[in-house]
Amino acid sequence: MNLLQVLTDVLIPIFLIFGIGFVLGKKKDPDPRPIAHMSIFVFLPSLVFISFLDGDMISKLAVTGVYVIVFTFIMYVLSLITCKMLKFDRSTESALLLSVLFTNSGNFGVPLCTFAFGEEGMINALAYMMYGSVIMYTAAVYIASRGTSTMRESFSNIFKIPLIYALIAAILITYTGKSIPLFIEKPISLLGSAAIPVAMVLLGIQLSHTRVQKTYKPIALSTVFRLVLSPLVAIALTSLMGVNGLLRSVLILESSMPTAINSTLIAIEFDAKPGFVSTVVLVSTIFSVISLSVLLLYLT
């Protein structure tokens, strides 16, 4: 791929759909919560279930899981050390960690890997998204609450993630050698096909509601960590783990996504400077056009 192909074949189509959601959000001001609920509880679980009815793809889950845990831990340590050195208050520290550790691996990462690498890229991206969701709904809640939630309470959130149940069902069916009736598979497949476009429009709507905050230093730092440091750590870690081929490309791309929109929702719930976090989401998404273009040229 050259730069023109990266832009016209991958990034511009994605940002056009984001733009549709953004304009819709500004003009009609729809409530994104019902759309998000449909995406989380219907479309994405359907896509995960259909995609992982494949033993070969399931075998890659372990590698992806180890990678996501180690990568998140490394970024946590680097971010925490930086916060301590710069003497950020605890609230700013929590907001920066939420901005740096959790990537938009679903609404942005899955479409990007699908456009860049096809169906296999999409399935690998879904695996990353699933592990990212588990970490987000456990570690992110603990970080945002500044320790007021116990680890046990945070880990109980795992059982609220529908993707987990969809994956378990797919694994059980695959390894027991069973098959699902066509009249059940077809509607699930159709619902799954809606997951990616709905997620992309939803991200645009959510970005249209962002209120920019002028806290320049920590916002710039979070954006640099998310878009510059993260890819470098990802490249080094995949090399150390001996991961190669398409899986390596997907892991690096997913690790280099802009800040997750759900970080804002968690920051709002626990009052962890949501204005700061939402601004990083917007800024990192805008500047990701540059960082992801460079990464795609490197990876392809």
Short mmCIF file of C-alpha atoms in Angstrom, two decimals:
data_model
loop_
_atom_site.label_atom_id
_atom_site.label_comp_id
_atom_site.label_asym_id
_atom_site.label_seq_id
_atom_site.Cartn_x
_atom_site.Cartn_y
_atom_site.Cartn_z
CA MET A 1 0.00 0.00 0.00
CA ASN A 2 1.11 3.56 -0.70
CA LEU A 3 -0.15 6.63 1.17
CA LEU A 4 -2.91 7.33 -1.37
CA GLN A 5 -4.22 3.76 -1.07
CA VAL A 6 -4.13 3.93 2.74
CA LEU A 7 -6.22 7.09 2.66
CA THR A 8 -8.69 6.17 -0.10
CA ASP A 9 -9.10 2.46 0.66
CA VAL A 10 -9.06 2.52 4.47
CA LEU A 11 -9.13 5.81 6.37
CA ILE A 12 -11.31 8.10 4.25
CA PRO A 13 -14.22 5.58 4.02
CA ILE A 14 -14.09 5.11 7.79
CA PHE A 15 -14.01 8.83 8.58
CA LEU A 16 -16.83 9.48 6.10
CA ILE A 17 -19.06 7.16 8.12
CA PHE A 18 -17.88 8.78 11.35
CA GLY A 19 -18.77 12.10 9.70
CA ILE A 20 -22.31 10.92 8.94
CA GLY A 21 -22.76 10.06 12.61
CA PHE A 22 -21.23 13.39 13.66
CA VAL A 23 -23.56 15.43 11.42
CA LEU A 24 -26.53 13.35 12.56
CA GLY A 25 -25.56 14.02 16.16
CA LYS A 26 -25.32 17.77 15.57
CA LYS A 27 -28.48 18.12 13.46
CA LYS A 28 -30.88 15.68 15.13
CA ASP A 29 -29.25 15.22 18.54
CA PRO A 30 -30.31 11.57 18.95
CA ASP A 31 -29.78 9.86 22.30
CA PRO A 32 -26.81 7.52 21.69
CA ARG A 33 -27.63 5.26 24.65
CA PRO A 34 -30.32 3.10 22.97
CA ILE A 35 -28.06 2.68 19.94
CA ALA A 36 -25.15 1.74 22.19
CA HIS A 37 -27.32 -0.79 24.03
CA MET A 38 -28.35 -2.42 20.73
CA SER A 39 -24.72 -2.54 19.65
CA ILE A 40 -23.45 -4.00 22.94
CA PHE A 41 -26.28 -6.47 23.61
CA VAL A 42 -27.37 -7.52 20.10
CA PHE A 43 -25.12 -6.67 17.14
CA LEU A 44 -21.60 -7.21 18.56
CA PRO A 45 -22.41 -10.48 20.39
CA SER A 46 -23.98 -11.79 17.16
CA LEU A 47 -20.85 -10.87 15.21
CA VAL A 48 -18.56 -12.48 17.81
CA PHE A 49 -20.65 -15.66 17.90
CA ILE A 50 -20.69 -16.13 14.12
CA SER A 51 -17.03 -15.17 13.70
CA PHE A 52 -15.70 -17.63 16.29
CA LEU A 53 -17.51 -20.71 14.98
CA ASP A 54 -14.04 -21.56 13.71
CA GLY A 55 -11.50 -23.64 15.63
CA ASP A 56 -8.52 -22.01 13.89
CA MET A 57 -9.53 -18.53 15.08
CA ILE A 58 -10.22 -19.74 18.63
CA SER A 59 -6.65 -21.07 18.85
CA LYS A 60 -5.33 -17.49 18.50
CA LEU A 61 -7.30 -16.22 21.50
CA ALA A 62 -4.63 -17.20 24.04
CA VAL A 63 -1.85 -15.25 22.31
CA THR A 64 -4.08 -12.19 21.99
CA GLY A 65 -5.12 -12.41 25.64
CA VAL A 66 -1.53 -12.56 26.93
CA TYR A 67 -0.54 -9.69 24.66
CA VAL A 68 -3.41 -7.41 25.74
CA ILE A 69 -2.72 -7.98 29.45
CA VAL A 70 1.04 -7.37 29.15
CA PHE A 71 0.60 -4.34 26.86
CA THR A 72 -1.94 -2.73 29.20
CA PHE A 73 0.32 -3.33 32.21
CA ILE A 74 3.33 -1.73 30.47
CA MET A 75 1.31 1.34 29.48
CA TYR A 76 -0.10 1.55 33.02
CA VAL A 77 3.39 1.58 34.57
CA LEU A 78 4.73 4.17 32.09
CA SER A 79 1.69 6.41 32.54
CA LEU A 80 1.74 6.16 36.33
CA ILE A 81 5.46 6.98 36.53
CA THR A 82 4.90 10.02 34.28
CA CYS A 83 1.98 11.24 36.42
CA LYS A 84 4.09 10.94 39.58
CA MET A 85 7.03 12.77 37.99
CA LEU A 86 4.77 15.63 36.85
CA LYS A 87 2.99 15.67 40.24
CA PHE A 88 -0.53 15.43 38.81
CA ASP A 89 -3.32 15.33 41.38
CA ARG A 90 -5.16 12.04 41.84
CA SER A 91 -8.15 13.09 39.73
CA THR A 92 -5.94 14.10 36.78
CA GLU A 93 -3.95 10.90 37.20
CA SER A 94 -7.13 8.81 36.96
CA ALA A 95 -8.29 10.75 33.89
CA LEU A 96 -4.93 10.34 32.15
CA LEU A 97 -4.87 6.60 32.85
CA LEU A 98 -8.39 6.25 31.43
CA SER A 99 -7.28 8.18 28.34
CA VAL A 100 -4.12 6.18 27.73
CA LEU A 101 -4.91 2.59 28.70
CA PHE A 102 -8.19 1.98 26.90
CA THR A 103 -8.39 2.13 23.11
CA ASN A 104 -11.31 2.45 20.75
CA SER A 105 -10.76 -1.13 19.63
CA GLY A 106 -14.43 -1.73 18.76
CA ASN A 107 -16.06 1.26 17.06
CA PHE A 108 -12.84 2.20 15.25
CA GLY A 109 -10.41 -0.70 15.51
CA VAL A 110 -12.65 -3.44 14.13
CA PRO A 111 -13.71 -1.42 11.03
CA LEU A 112 -10.10 -0.35 10.42
CA CYS A 113 -8.77 -3.92 10.57
CA THR A 114 -11.68 -5.09 8.39
CA PHE A 115 -11.00 -2.47 5.72
CA ALA A 116 -7.23 -3.05 5.85
CA PHE A 117 -7.02 -6.85 6.22
CA GLY A 118 -10.42 -8.34 5.36
CA GLU A 119 -12.43 -10.90 7.32
CA GLU A 120 -9.48 -12.52 9.11
CA GLY A 121 -8.32 -9.08 10.25
CA MET A 122 -11.82 -8.41 11.57
CA ILE A 123 -11.93 -11.65 13.58
CA ASN A 124 -8.53 -10.97 15.16
CA ALA A 125 -9.69 -7.45 15.97
CA LEU A 126 -12.83 -8.85 17.62
CA ALA A 127 -10.64 -11.01 19.87
CA TYR A 128 -8.63 -7.95 20.89
CA MET A 129 -11.83 -5.99 21.49
CA MET A 130 -13.19 -8.74 23.73
CA TYR A 131 -10.11 -8.76 25.97
CA GLY A 132 -10.05 -4.96 25.92
CA SER A 133 -13.67 -4.92 27.09
CA VAL A 134 -12.87 -7.24 29.99
CA ILE A 135 -10.00 -5.00 31.12
CA MET A 136 -12.02 -1.83 30.63
CA TYR A 137 -14.97 -2.96 32.71
CA THR A 138 -12.68 -4.12 35.52
CA ALA A 139 -9.48 -2.05 35.69
CA ALA A 140 -11.08 1.11 34.28
CA VAL A 141 -13.81 1.09 36.93
CA TYR A 142 -11.19 0.60 39.66
CA ILE A 143 -9.00 3.43 38.28
CA ALA A 144 -11.89 5.87 37.79
CA SER A 145 -13.29 5.22 41.27
CA ARG A 146 -9.81 5.98 42.70
CA GLY A 147 -9.90 2.82 44.76
CA THR A 148 -13.38 3.31 46.24
CA SER A 149 -14.52 0.19 44.35
CA THR A 150 -12.89 -3.03 45.53
CA MET A 151 -11.15 -5.29 43.02
CA ARG A 152 -13.84 -7.89 43.68
CA GLU A 153 -16.58 -5.39 42.76
CA SER A 154 -14.63 -4.36 39.66
CA PHE A 155 -14.11 -7.95 38.49
CA SER A 156 -17.81 -8.70 38.93
CA ASN A 157 -18.35 -6.41 35.93
CA ILE A 158 -16.92 -9.14 33.68
CA PHE A 159 -20.22 -10.98 33.94
CA LYS A 160 -22.05 -7.96 32.53
CA ILE A 161 -20.22 -8.19 29.18
CA PRO A 162 -22.44 -9.98 26.60
CA LEU A 163 -19.45 -10.67 24.32
CA ILE A 164 -18.11 -13.17 26.85
CA TYR A 165 -21.25 -15.30 26.67
CA ALA A 166 -21.31 -15.15 22.86
CA LEU A 167 -17.70 -16.33 22.73
CA ILE A 168 -18.27 -19.15 25.24
CA ALA A 169 -21.28 -20.35 23.24
CA ALA A 170 -19.24 -20.35 20.00
CA ILE A 171 -16.38 -22.28 21.65
CA LEU A 172 -18.74 -24.89 23.11
CA ILE A 173 -20.45 -25.45 19.76
CA THR A 174 -17.13 -25.67 17.91
CA TYR A 175 -15.44 -28.15 20.27
CA THR A 176 -18.46 -30.37 20.78
CA GLY A 177 -18.76 -30.74 17.02
CA LYS A 178 -22.33 -29.52 17.05
CA SER A 179 -23.89 -27.27 14.44
CA ILE A 180 -26.66 -24.73 14.76
CA PRO A 181 -29.75 -24.90 12.54
CA LEU A 182 -29.70 -22.64 9.49
CA PHE A 183 -32.88 -20.86 10.59
CA ILE A 184 -31.00 -19.75 13.74
CA GLU A 185 -27.64 -19.06 12.09
CA LYS A 186 -29.09 -16.79 9.38
CA PRO A 187 -30.70 -14.18 11.67
CA ILE A 188 -27.65 -14.15 13.96
CA SER A 189 -25.40 -13.61 10.94
CA LEU A 190 -27.65 -10.81 9.68
CA LEU A 191 -27.61 -9.08 13.07
CA GLY A 192 -23.82 -9.46 13.20
CA SER A 193 -23.45 -7.78 9.81
CA ALA A 194 -25.00 -4.63 11.30
CA ALA A 195 -22.41 -4.42 14.09
CA ILE A 196 -19.63 -2.57 12.26
CA PRO A 197 -21.63 0.17 10.47
CA VAL A 198 -23.76 0.81 13.57
CA ALA A 199 -20.64 1.10 15.75
CA MET A 200 -19.08 3.59 13.32
CA VAL A 201 -22.16 5.83 13.12
CA LEU A 202 -22.49 5.60 16.91
CA LEU A 203 -18.92 6.84 17.39
CA GLY A 204 -19.68 9.86 15.19
CA ILE A 205 -22.79 10.66 17.24
CA GLN A 206 -20.86 10.33 20.50
CA LEU A 207 -18.04 12.58 19.23
CA SER A 208 -20.60 15.25 18.28
CA HIS A 209 -21.52 15.54 21.97
CA THR A 210 -17.93 16.22 23.08
CA ARG A 211 -17.27 19.45 24.95
CA VAL A 212 -13.67 20.50 24.43
CA GLN A 213 -11.68 21.36 27.55
CA LYS A 214 -8.56 23.53 27.44
CA THR A 215 -6.24 21.58 29.73
CA TYR A 216 -3.43 21.56 27.22
CA LYS A 217 -0.52 19.83 28.96
CA PRO A 218 -2.20 16.61 30.20
CA ILE A 219 -4.35 16.40 27.03
CA ALA A 220 -1.26 16.66 24.81
CA LEU A 221 0.57 14.13 26.97
CA SER A 222 -2.34 11.65 26.83
CA THR A 223 -2.59 12.02 23.05
CA VAL A 224 1.15 11.46 22.55
CA PHE A 225 1.07 8.39 24.80
CA ARG A 226 -1.95 7.00 22.95
CA LEU A 227 -0.85 7.68 19.35
CA VAL A 228 2.97 7.66 19.51
CA LEU A 229 4.22 5.73 22.54
CA SER A 230 1.61 2.95 22.30
CA PRO A 231 2.58 1.87 18.75
CA LEU A 232 6.26 1.79 19.74
CA VAL A 233 5.49 -0.38 22.77
CA ALA A 234 3.25 -2.61 20.63
CA ILE A 235 5.93 -3.09 17.96
CA ALA A 236 8.52 -4.00 20.62
CA LEU A 237 6.17 -6.32 22.52
CA THR A 238 5.00 -8.27 19.44
CA SER A 239 8.65 -8.75 18.47
CA LEU A 240 9.54 -10.01 21.97
CA MET A 241 6.56 -12.40 21.93
CA GLY A 242 7.45 -13.68 18.47
CA VAL A 243 4.06 -12.70 17.02
CA ASN A 244 4.14 -12.22 13.27
CA GLY A 245 1.99 -12.02 10.16
CA LEU A 246 -1.54 -10.67 10.15
CA LEU A 247 -2.04 -11.15 13.90
CA ARG A 248 0.97 -8.91 14.61
CA SER A 249 -0.42 -6.18 12.34
CA VAL A 250 -3.83 -6.31 14.02
CA LEU A 251 -2.38 -6.24 17.55
CA ILE A 252 -0.23 -3.22 16.71
CA LEU A 253 -3.10 -1.36 15.04
CA GLU A 254 -5.57 -2.09 17.84
CA SER A 255 -3.02 -0.96 20.43
CA SER A 256 -2.59 2.31 18.53
CA MET A 257 -6.24 3.31 18.32
CA PRO A 258 -7.42 6.63 19.77
CA THR A 259 -8.88 6.76 23.26
CA ALA A 260 -12.01 4.67 23.86
CA ILE A 261 -15.29 6.58 23.95
CA ASN A 262 -16.35 4.37 26.87
CA SER A 263 -13.58 5.92 28.96
CA THR A 264 -15.67 9.10 28.96
CA LEU A 265 -18.75 7.22 30.17
CA ILE A 266 -16.79 5.68 33.04
CA ALA A 267 -15.20 9.06 33.86
CA ILE A 268 -18.68 10.63 34.01
CA GLU A 269 -19.97 7.91 36.32
CA PHE A 270 -17.11 8.34 38.79
CA ASP A 271 -16.47 12.08 38.24
CA ALA A 272 -12.90 11.47 37.01
CA LYS A 273 -12.60 14.69 34.96
CA PRO A 274 -14.95 13.60 32.14
CA GLY A 275 -14.36 16.86 30.22
CA PHE A 276 -10.65 16.09 30.07
CA VAL A 277 -11.21 12.48 28.98
CA SER A 278 -13.79 13.38 26.30
CA THR A 279 -11.43 16.02 24.88
CA VAL A 280 -8.66 13.41 24.58
CA VAL A 281 -11.12 11.11 22.78
CA LEU A 282 -11.85 13.83 20.20
CA VAL A 283 -8.25 15.08 19.81
CA SER A 284 -6.75 11.58 19.57
CA THR A 285 -9.38 10.54 17.02
CA ILE A 286 -8.60 13.56 14.81
CA PHE A 287 -4.81 13.13 14.98
CA SER A 288 -5.07 9.37 14.49
CA VAL A 289 -5.48 10.06 10.76
CA ILE A 290 -1.76 10.89 10.72
CA SER A 291 -0.52 8.21 13.13
CA LEU A 292 -2.59 5.40 11.60
CA SER A 293 -1.55 6.38 8.06
CA VAL A 294 2.10 5.99 9.08
CA LEU A 295 1.37 2.68 10.83
CA LEU A 296 -0.57 1.24 7.90
CA LEU A 297 2.27 2.14 5.53
CA TYR A 298 4.71 0.40 7.90
CA LEU A 299 2.55 -2.70 8.37
CA THR A 300 1.57 -3.18 4.73
#
